[in-house]
Amino acid sequence: MEFGFKYQISLVCVILLFPVLCNCNKEYYAKSRASYYGTSDGYGNSRGACGFGDYGKIVNDGSVAAVSAKLWKNGGGCGACYQVRCKIPQYCDDNGAYVVVTDYGEGDRTDFILSPRAFSRLGRNAVTSEKLKKYGVLDVEYKRVPCTFKGNNIVYEINENSRNPGYFAINILYVGGTYEVTAVEIWQKQQHQWEAMRRSYGAVFDFANPPEGEIRLRFQVSSNVGSNWVGSRFTIPAGWKAGATYSTKIQPY
C-alpha cells in the first residue's frame, strides 16, 4: 500500500510531537539545596520572620522551613506550601517532606532551611534520616503544592501588639491552595472607601488609626495566573482584642 506525501508528512509530525504530548503533564520540580537549623524540640522557630509566633513552631506538625529571598517574596511567600525531596536513592524517601514557609533564611546556596522534623522526613526511615543529617546540606528538588487547612482558606490573627482603638495589626496565618496574600485593605466607613494596610514585616499588616466599631477587611490574593480582591464574609466585632483568630471563609480559587 502506498501512502501520499501529505500523509507521510502528517505521520512524521505525529511521531515527533508524541514525546512532547506525553511529557506535557509531567510535574515540574526546581533544583536547589536544603539544610536544617537546630531547635531543641525539633519544631520551628517561634521568632520566625513571618510573625507567626508560637504558631510558626507547630503548624503542619512542625514541618516548616525558612526560605531564600526568591521564595520569601518580601513576606508574600509566608505560609506557602512546598514539597521538597532529596535524590540519594538509598536514603531519600520518594515523597520527601511537605513544608510550610514560616521564616526567611539562606545558607550555602540553599532555598530551604528546614526544621529538624521536616529534614528528617526527607529520609526513608529514622536510620537514613540520621545519615542525611550528616551531609549538612543536600541537593534537592522542590515544587509549590496547594495548602490544605481543613476548609479554612484565609485565616488571620489579630497581632499581639494591637491596641483597641489606637493600633490594629493582623498576621496572615495561612492561605489555602497556591495563593498568596499580597495586599490587605481596611474599610473606612466615614470616607466610604477602602484604604491600604501597611505590610509591616513578613505576613504582618498594620494600620495606625483603625476605624471605631466593627472592622471590615478585604484581601488581594495572587497566583501565577493573576490576582483579585476578595472580601471577608465576616466583620471583626467592635470589641476586638489581640490574639483573636478569624477564618474569612473565603474561597479565592
PDB file of C-alpha atoms in Angstrom:
ATOM      1  CA  MET A   1       0.000   0.000   0.000  1.00  0.00           C
ATOM      2  CA  GLU A   2       1.339   3.364  -0.981  1.00  0.00           C
ATOM      3  CA  PHE A   3       0.801   6.480   1.105  1.00  0.00           C
ATOM      4  CA  GLY A   4       0.567  10.012  -0.259  1.00  0.00           C
ATOM      5  CA  PHE A   5       3.227  12.591   0.510  1.00  0.00           C
ATOM      6  CA  LYS A   6       0.903  14.662   2.734  1.00  0.00           C
ATOM      7  CA  TYR A   7       0.003  11.575   4.740  1.00  0.00           C
ATOM      8  CA  GLN A   8       3.678  10.742   5.274  1.00  0.00           C
ATOM      9  CA  ILE A   9       4.423  14.300   6.432  1.00  0.00           C
ATOM     10  CA  SER A  10       1.494  14.159   8.878  1.00  0.00           C
ATOM     11  CA  LEU A  11       2.733  10.837  10.245  1.00  0.00           C
ATOM     12  CA  VAL A  12       6.228  12.254  10.809  1.00  0.00           C
ATOM     13  CA  CYS A  13       4.748  15.248  12.667  1.00  0.00           C
ATOM     14  CA  VAL A  14       2.725  12.989  14.945  1.00  0.00           C
ATOM     15  CA  ILE A  15       5.797  10.882  15.718  1.00  0.00           C
ATOM     16  CA  LEU A  16       7.857  13.977  16.519  1.00  0.00           C
ATOM     17  CA  LEU A  17       5.144  15.523  18.695  1.00  0.00           C
ATOM     18  CA  PHE A  18       4.270  12.358  20.582  1.00  0.00           C
ATOM     19  CA  PRO A  19       7.045  12.666  23.218  1.00  0.00           C
ATOM     20  CA  VAL A  20       6.057  16.288  23.822  1.00  0.00           C
ATOM     21  CA  LEU A  21       2.416  15.330  24.292  1.00  0.00           C
ATOM     22  CA  CYS A  22       3.382  12.550  26.656  1.00  0.00           C
ATOM     23  CA  ASN A  23       5.534  14.851  28.783  1.00  0.00           C
ATOM     24  CA  CYS A  24       3.199  17.828  28.938  1.00  0.00           C
ATOM     25  CA  ASN A  25       1.549  16.662  32.162  1.00  0.00           C
ATOM     26  CA  LYS A  26       4.759  15.826  33.999  1.00  0.00           C
ATOM     27  CA  GLU A  27       5.138  17.687  37.277  1.00  0.00           C
ATOM     28  CA  TYR A  28       7.875  20.270  37.306  1.00  0.00           C
ATOM     29  CA  TYR A  29      10.405  20.315  40.128  1.00  0.00           C
ATOM     30  CA  ALA A  30      13.026  23.038  40.505  1.00  0.00           C
ATOM     31  CA  LYS A  31      16.514  22.056  41.603  1.00  0.00           C
ATOM     32  CA  SER A  32      18.081  23.588  44.714  1.00  0.00           C
ATOM     33  CA  ARG A  33      19.763  22.795  48.020  1.00  0.00           C
ATOM     34  CA  ALA A  34      18.435  22.398  51.545  1.00  0.00           C
ATOM     35  CA  SER A  35      19.884  22.431  55.036  1.00  0.00           C
ATOM     36  CA  TYR A  36      18.354  22.433  58.516  1.00  0.00           C
ATOM     37  CA  TYR A  37      18.524  24.590  61.616  1.00  0.00           C
ATOM     38  CA  GLY A  38      18.754  23.327  65.138  1.00  0.00           C
ATOM     39  CA  THR A  39      15.962  23.594  67.666  1.00  0.00           C
ATOM     40  CA  SER A  40      15.990  21.500  70.802  1.00  0.00           C
ATOM     41  CA  ASP A  41      12.424  20.253  70.301  1.00  0.00           C
ATOM     42  CA  GLY A  42      12.690  19.672  66.546  1.00  0.00           C
ATOM     43  CA  TYR A  43       9.949  22.193  65.763  1.00  0.00           C
ATOM     44  CA  GLY A  44      10.174  25.526  64.002  1.00  0.00           C
ATOM     45  CA  ASN A  45      11.356  28.894  65.254  1.00  0.00           C
ATOM     46  CA  SER A  46       8.861  30.975  67.262  1.00  0.00           C
ATOM     47  CA  ARG A  47      10.768  34.141  66.276  1.00  0.00           C
ATOM     48  CA  GLY A  48      10.431  33.459  62.558  1.00  0.00           C
ATOM     49  CA  ALA A  49      10.348  36.427  60.197  1.00  0.00           C
ATOM     50  CA  CYS A  50       6.745  35.811  59.126  1.00  0.00           C
ATOM     51  CA  GLY A  51       5.449  36.960  62.517  1.00  0.00           C
ATOM     52  CA  PHE A  52       3.594  33.723  63.247  1.00  0.00           C
ATOM     53  CA  GLY A  53       4.935  33.456  66.792  1.00  0.00           C
ATOM     54  CA  ASP A  54       4.402  30.125  68.525  1.00  0.00           C
ATOM     55  CA  TYR A  55       2.009  29.076  65.765  1.00  0.00           C
ATOM     56  CA  GLY A  56       5.012  29.008  63.442  1.00  0.00           C
ATOM     57  CA  LYS A  57       6.511  26.198  65.502  1.00  0.00           C
ATOM     58  CA  ILE A  58       3.553  23.833  65.453  1.00  0.00           C
ATOM     59  CA  VAL A  59       1.827  24.453  62.100  1.00  0.00           C
ATOM     60  CA  ASN A  60       1.975  21.373  59.866  1.00  0.00           C
ATOM     61  CA  ASP A  61       3.170  19.354  62.881  1.00  0.00           C
ATOM     62  CA  GLY A  62       6.377  21.376  62.938  1.00  0.00           C
ATOM     63  CA  SER A  63       7.396  20.585  59.361  1.00  0.00           C
ATOM     64  CA  VAL A  64       8.301  24.148  58.442  1.00  0.00           C
ATOM     65  CA  ALA A  65      11.047  25.984  56.611  1.00  0.00           C
ATOM     66  CA  ALA A  66      12.902  29.226  56.210  1.00  0.00           C
ATOM     67  CA  VAL A  67      13.279  30.099  52.530  1.00  0.00           C
ATOM     68  CA  SER A  68      15.512  32.241  50.342  1.00  0.00           C
ATOM     69  CA  ALA A  69      14.608  35.719  49.108  1.00  0.00           C
ATOM     70  CA  LYS A  70      13.408  34.221  45.823  1.00  0.00           C
ATOM     71  CA  LEU A  71      10.674  32.272  47.629  1.00  0.00           C
ATOM     72  CA  TRP A  72      10.293  34.714  50.520  1.00  0.00           C
ATOM     73  CA  LYS A  73       8.949  37.458  48.215  1.00  0.00           C
ATOM     74  CA  ASN A  74       9.268  40.180  50.835  1.00  0.00           C
ATOM     75  CA  GLY A  75       6.908  38.245  53.085  1.00  0.00           C
ATOM     76  CA  GLY A  76       4.432  37.331  50.359  1.00  0.00           C
ATOM     77  CA  GLY A  77       5.705  33.749  50.481  1.00  0.00           C
ATOM     78  CA  CYS A  78       4.811  33.312  54.152  1.00  0.00           C
ATOM     79  CA  GLY A  79       2.507  30.345  54.626  1.00  0.00           C
ATOM     80  CA  ALA A  80       3.231  28.852  51.196  1.00  0.00           C
ATOM     81  CA  CYS A  81       3.484  25.060  50.998  1.00  0.00           C
ATOM     82  CA  TYR A  82       6.184  23.093  49.196  1.00  0.00           C
ATOM     83  CA  GLN A  83       7.144  19.510  48.551  1.00  0.00           C
ATOM     84  CA  VAL A  84      10.895  19.055  48.994  1.00  0.00           C
ATOM     85  CA  ARG A  85      12.714  15.819  48.252  1.00  0.00           C
ATOM     86  CA  CYS A  86      16.336  14.750  48.036  1.00  0.00           C
ATOM     87  CA  LYS A  87      17.724  12.425  45.387  1.00  0.00           C
ATOM     88  CA  ILE A  88      20.043   9.918  47.058  1.00  0.00           C
ATOM     89  CA  PRO A  89      18.242   6.677  46.130  1.00  0.00           C
ATOM     90  CA  GLN A  90      19.378   4.564  49.076  1.00  0.00           C
ATOM     91  CA  TYR A  91      18.467   7.206  51.663  1.00  0.00           C
ATOM     92  CA  CYS A  92      15.749   9.532  50.332  1.00  0.00           C
ATOM     93  CA  ASP A  93      12.016   8.996  50.531  1.00  0.00           C
ATOM     94  CA  ASP A  94      10.208   9.307  47.188  1.00  0.00           C
ATOM     95  CA  ASN A  95       7.653  11.773  48.564  1.00  0.00           C
ATOM     96  CA  GLY A  96      10.073  13.800  50.667  1.00  0.00           C
ATOM     97  CA  ALA A  97       8.806  16.460  53.072  1.00  0.00           C
ATOM     98  CA  TYR A  98       5.801  18.769  52.820  1.00  0.00           C
ATOM     99  CA  VAL A  99       6.668  22.060  54.497  1.00  0.00           C
ATOM    100  CA  VAL A 100       5.058  25.401  55.303  1.00  0.00           C
ATOM    101  CA  VAL A 101       7.097  28.614  54.999  1.00  0.00           C
ATOM    102  CA  THR A 102       7.344  30.405  58.351  1.00  0.00           C
ATOM    103  CA  ASP A 103      10.699  32.173  58.158  1.00  0.00           C
ATOM    104  CA  TYR A 104      13.333  33.783  55.944  1.00  0.00           C
ATOM    105  CA  GLY A 105      16.862  32.401  55.750  1.00  0.00           C
ATOM    106  CA  GLU A 106      19.614  31.461  53.319  1.00  0.00           C
ATOM    107  CA  GLY A 107      22.599  29.190  53.764  1.00  0.00           C
ATOM    108  CA  ASP A 108      25.139  27.670  51.367  1.00  0.00           C
ATOM    109  CA  ARG A 109      23.235  28.297  48.101  1.00  0.00           C
ATOM    110  CA  THR A 110      20.078  26.941  49.706  1.00  0.00           C
ATOM    111  CA  ASP A 111      16.459  27.793  49.044  1.00  0.00           C
ATOM    112  CA  PHE A 112      15.314  25.883  52.146  1.00  0.00           C
ATOM    113  CA  ILE A 113      16.490  25.701  55.730  1.00  0.00           C
ATOM    114  CA  LEU A 114      14.207  23.057  57.185  1.00  0.00           C
ATOM    115  CA  SER A 115      13.153  22.434  60.741  1.00  0.00           C
ATOM    116  CA  PRO A 116      14.675  19.198  62.124  1.00  0.00           C
ATOM    117  CA  ARG A 117      11.276  17.486  61.848  1.00  0.00           C
ATOM    118  CA  ALA A 118      10.941  18.439  58.209  1.00  0.00           C
ATOM    119  CA  PHE A 119      14.521  17.431  57.382  1.00  0.00           C
ATOM    120  CA  SER A 120      14.011  14.012  58.983  1.00  0.00           C
ATOM    121  CA  ARG A 121      11.095  13.375  56.624  1.00  0.00           C
ATOM    122  CA  LEU A 122      13.425  13.520  53.634  1.00  0.00           C
ATOM    123  CA  GLY A 123      14.740  10.090  54.642  1.00  0.00           C
ATOM    124  CA  ARG A 124      13.163   6.687  54.119  1.00  0.00           C
ATOM    125  CA  ASN A 125      13.287   5.901  57.836  1.00  0.00           C
ATOM    126  CA  ALA A 126      14.884   7.035  61.096  1.00  0.00           C
ATOM    127  CA  VAL A 127      18.240   5.452  60.230  1.00  0.00           C
ATOM    128  CA  THR A 128      18.525   7.012  56.774  1.00  0.00           C
ATOM    129  CA  SER A 129      17.322  10.358  58.127  1.00  0.00           C
ATOM    130  CA  GLU A 130      20.233  10.421  60.556  1.00  0.00           C
ATOM    131  CA  LYS A 131      22.622   9.639  57.708  1.00  0.00           C
ATOM    132  CA  LEU A 132      21.198  12.519  55.688  1.00  0.00           C
ATOM    133  CA  LYS A 133      21.756  14.912  58.585  1.00  0.00           C
ATOM    134  CA  LYS A 134      25.469  14.154  58.436  1.00  0.00           C
ATOM    135  CA  TYR A 135      25.583  15.731  54.968  1.00  0.00           C
ATOM    136  CA  GLY A 136      24.524  19.063  56.440  1.00  0.00           C
ATOM    137  CA  VAL A 137      23.423  20.379  53.041  1.00  0.00           C
ATOM    138  CA  LEU A 138      21.634  18.291  50.414  1.00  0.00           C
ATOM    139  CA  ASP A 139      20.852  18.697  46.747  1.00  0.00           C
ATOM    140  CA  VAL A 140      17.057  18.706  46.482  1.00  0.00           C
ATOM    141  CA  GLU A 141      14.212  19.350  44.110  1.00  0.00           C
ATOM    142  CA  TYR A 142      11.026  21.130  45.074  1.00  0.00           C
ATOM    143  CA  LYS A 143       7.666  22.335  43.823  1.00  0.00           C
ATOM    144  CA  ARG A 144       4.870  24.526  45.137  1.00  0.00           C
ATOM    145  CA  VAL A 145       1.879  22.486  46.296  1.00  0.00           C
ATOM    146  CA  PRO A 146      -1.593  23.542  47.492  1.00  0.00           C
ATOM    147  CA  CYS A 147      -2.011  24.231  51.188  1.00  0.00           C
ATOM    148  CA  THR A 148      -4.981  22.491  52.778  1.00  0.00           C
ATOM    149  CA  PHE A 149      -6.148  23.540  56.224  1.00  0.00           C
ATOM    150  CA  LYS A 150      -9.493  21.820  56.907  1.00  0.00           C
ATOM    151  CA  GLY A 151     -11.508  24.079  54.628  1.00  0.00           C
ATOM    152  CA  ASN A 152     -10.208  27.370  56.032  1.00  0.00           C
ATOM    153  CA  ASN A 153      -8.781  29.321  53.116  1.00  0.00           C
ATOM    154  CA  ILE A 154      -7.613  32.597  54.653  1.00  0.00           C
ATOM    155  CA  VAL A 155      -7.087  32.687  58.404  1.00  0.00           C
ATOM    156  CA  TYR A 156      -5.571  35.593  60.290  1.00  0.00           C
ATOM    157  CA  GLU A 157      -4.843  36.544  63.875  1.00  0.00           C
ATOM    158  CA  ILE A 158      -5.014  39.990  65.466  1.00  0.00           C
ATOM    159  CA  ASN A 159      -1.403  40.777  66.255  1.00  0.00           C
ATOM    160  CA  GLU A 160      -0.307  40.838  69.900  1.00  0.00           C
ATOM    161  CA  ASN A 161       0.799  44.481  69.580  1.00  0.00           C
ATOM    162  CA  SER A 162      -2.677  45.674  68.587  1.00  0.00           C
ATOM    163  CA  ARG A 163      -4.378  48.131  70.929  1.00  0.00           C
ATOM    164  CA  ASN A 164      -8.070  48.874  70.504  1.00  0.00           C
ATOM    165  CA  PRO A 165      -8.781  51.524  69.267  1.00  0.00           C
ATOM    166  CA  GLY A 166      -5.381  53.127  68.541  1.00  0.00           C
ATOM    167  CA  TYR A 167      -3.452  50.495  66.571  1.00  0.00           C
ATOM    168  CA  PHE A 168      -4.554  47.480  64.560  1.00  0.00           C
ATOM    169  CA  ALA A 169      -2.413  44.735  63.030  1.00  0.00           C
ATOM    170  CA  ILE A 170      -3.030  41.229  61.744  1.00  0.00           C
ATOM    171  CA  ASN A 171      -0.892  38.190  60.988  1.00  0.00           C
ATOM    172  CA  ILE A 172      -1.931  36.186  57.910  1.00  0.00           C
ATOM    173  CA  LEU A 173      -1.540  32.707  59.367  1.00  0.00           C
ATOM    174  CA  TYR A 174      -2.270  30.725  56.237  1.00  0.00           C
ATOM    175  CA  VAL A 175      -3.882  30.786  52.818  1.00  0.00           C
ATOM    176  CA  GLY A 176      -5.406  27.757  51.136  1.00  0.00           C
ATOM    177  CA  GLY A 177      -4.400  26.493  47.711  1.00  0.00           C
ATOM    178  CA  THR A 178      -1.397  28.039  45.964  1.00  0.00           C
ATOM    179  CA  TYR A 179      -2.426  31.652  46.506  1.00  0.00           C
ATOM    180  CA  GLU A 180      -0.559  34.388  48.371  1.00  0.00           C
ATOM    181  CA  VAL A 181      -1.988  37.423  50.140  1.00  0.00           C
ATOM    182  CA  THR A 182      -0.173  40.331  48.503  1.00  0.00           C
ATOM    183  CA  ALA A 183      -2.167  43.224  49.995  1.00  0.00           C
ATOM    184  CA  VAL A 184      -4.833  43.950  52.617  1.00  0.00           C
ATOM    185  CA  GLU A 185      -7.265  46.865  52.771  1.00  0.00           C
ATOM    186  CA  ILE A 186      -9.477  48.150  55.580  1.00  0.00           C
ATOM    187  CA  TRP A 187     -12.875  49.794  55.070  1.00  0.00           C
ATOM    188  CA  GLN A 188     -13.070  53.413  56.147  1.00  0.00           C
ATOM    189  CA  LYS A 189     -16.794  53.908  56.648  1.00  0.00           C
ATOM    190  CA  GLN A 190     -16.583  57.664  57.191  1.00  0.00           C
ATOM    191  CA  GLN A 191     -14.779  58.174  53.884  1.00  0.00           C
ATOM    192  CA  HIS A 192     -16.724  55.330  52.195  1.00  0.00           C
ATOM    193  CA  GLN A 193     -13.564  53.860  50.710  1.00  0.00           C
ATOM    194  CA  TRP A 194     -11.008  51.102  51.103  1.00  0.00           C
ATOM    195  CA  GLU A 195      -7.580  52.081  52.406  1.00  0.00           C
ATOM    196  CA  ALA A 196      -4.392  50.049  52.201  1.00  0.00           C
ATOM    197  CA  MET A 197      -2.871  48.485  55.291  1.00  0.00           C
ATOM    198  CA  ARG A 198       0.925  48.563  55.513  1.00  0.00           C
ATOM    199  CA  ARG A 199       2.955  45.370  55.289  1.00  0.00           C
ATOM    200  CA  SER A 200       4.909  45.832  58.498  1.00  0.00           C
ATOM    201  CA  TYR A 201       7.063  42.731  58.003  1.00  0.00           C
ATOM    202  CA  GLY A 202       6.580  39.160  56.862  1.00  0.00           C
ATOM    203  CA  ALA A 203       2.872  38.316  56.968  1.00  0.00           C
ATOM    204  CA  VAL A 204       2.017  41.187  59.353  1.00  0.00           C
ATOM    205  CA  PHE A 205      -0.144  44.054  58.059  1.00  0.00           C
ATOM    206  CA  ASP A 206      -0.945  47.073  60.244  1.00  0.00           C
ATOM    207  CA  PHE A 207      -2.978  50.288  60.355  1.00  0.00           C
ATOM    208  CA  ALA A 208      -2.187  53.161  62.704  1.00  0.00           C
ATOM    209  CA  ASN A 209      -5.678  54.573  63.290  1.00  0.00           C
ATOM    210  CA  PRO A 210      -8.336  51.955  62.613  1.00  0.00           C
ATOM    211  CA  PRO A 211     -11.984  52.936  62.393  1.00  0.00           C
ATOM    212  CA  GLU A 212     -14.091  52.694  65.521  1.00  0.00           C
ATOM    213  CA  GLY A 213     -16.558  49.857  65.851  1.00  0.00           C
ATOM    214  CA  GLU A 214     -16.570  46.825  63.590  1.00  0.00           C
ATOM    215  CA  ILE A 215     -13.718  46.335  61.132  1.00  0.00           C
ATOM    216  CA  ARG A 216     -14.095  45.100  57.564  1.00  0.00           C
ATOM    217  CA  LEU A 217     -11.137  43.733  55.607  1.00  0.00           C
ATOM    218  CA  ARG A 218     -10.505  42.603  52.081  1.00  0.00           C
ATOM    219  CA  PHE A 219      -7.536  40.710  50.702  1.00  0.00           C
ATOM    220  CA  GLN A 220      -5.688  40.713  47.416  1.00  0.00           C
ATOM    221  CA  VAL A 221      -4.873  37.098  46.573  1.00  0.00           C
ATOM    222  CA  SER A 222      -2.365  36.342  43.829  1.00  0.00           C
ATOM    223  CA  SER A 223      -1.095  33.301  41.979  1.00  0.00           C
ATOM    224  CA  ASN A 224       0.789  32.571  38.795  1.00  0.00           C
ATOM    225  CA  VAL A 225      -2.399  33.197  36.811  1.00  0.00           C
ATOM    226  CA  GLY A 226      -3.187  36.638  38.210  1.00  0.00           C
ATOM    227  CA  SER A 227      -4.697  38.349  41.245  1.00  0.00           C
ATOM    228  CA  ASN A 228      -8.048  39.520  42.531  1.00  0.00           C
ATOM    229  CA  TRP A 229      -9.630  41.098  45.603  1.00  0.00           C
ATOM    230  CA  VAL A 230     -11.809  39.038  47.943  1.00  0.00           C
ATOM    231  CA  GLY A 231     -13.748  40.309  50.924  1.00  0.00           C
ATOM    232  CA  SER A 232     -14.199  38.506  54.207  1.00  0.00           C
ATOM    233  CA  ARG A 233     -17.702  37.207  54.862  1.00  0.00           C
ATOM    234  CA  PHE A 234     -17.449  38.371  58.459  1.00  0.00           C
ATOM    235  CA  THR A 235     -16.632  41.649  60.174  1.00  0.00           C
ATOM    236  CA  ILE A 236     -14.351  41.875  63.189  1.00  0.00           C
ATOM    237  CA  PRO A 237     -16.519  42.856  66.180  1.00  0.00           C
ATOM    238  CA  ALA A 238     -16.156  46.282  67.770  1.00  0.00           C
ATOM    239  CA  GLY A 239     -14.700  44.849  70.964  1.00  0.00           C
ATOM    240  CA  TRP A 240     -11.836  43.069  69.222  1.00  0.00           C
ATOM    241  CA  LYS A 241      -8.794  42.003  71.192  1.00  0.00           C
ATOM    242  CA  ALA A 242      -5.240  40.982  70.369  1.00  0.00           C
ATOM    243  CA  GLY A 243      -4.793  37.251  69.918  1.00  0.00           C
ATOM    244  CA  ALA A 244      -8.222  36.572  68.425  1.00  0.00           C
ATOM    245  CA  THR A 245      -8.188  34.400  65.292  1.00  0.00           C
ATOM    246  CA  TYR A 246     -10.629  34.664  62.403  1.00  0.00           C
ATOM    247  CA  SER A 247     -11.372  32.498  59.392  1.00  0.00           C
ATOM    248  CA  THR A 248     -12.686  34.522  56.462  1.00  0.00           C
ATOM    249  CA  LYS A 249     -14.467  31.544  54.856  1.00  0.00           C
ATOM    250  CA  ILE A 250     -13.232  32.936  51.537  1.00  0.00           C
ATOM    251  CA  GLN A 251     -12.941  30.643  48.506  1.00  0.00           C
ATOM    252  CA  PRO A 252     -10.342  32.529  46.428  1.00  0.00           C
ATOM    253  CA  TYR A 253      -9.734  29.664  43.992  1.00  0.00           C
TER     254      TYR A 253
END
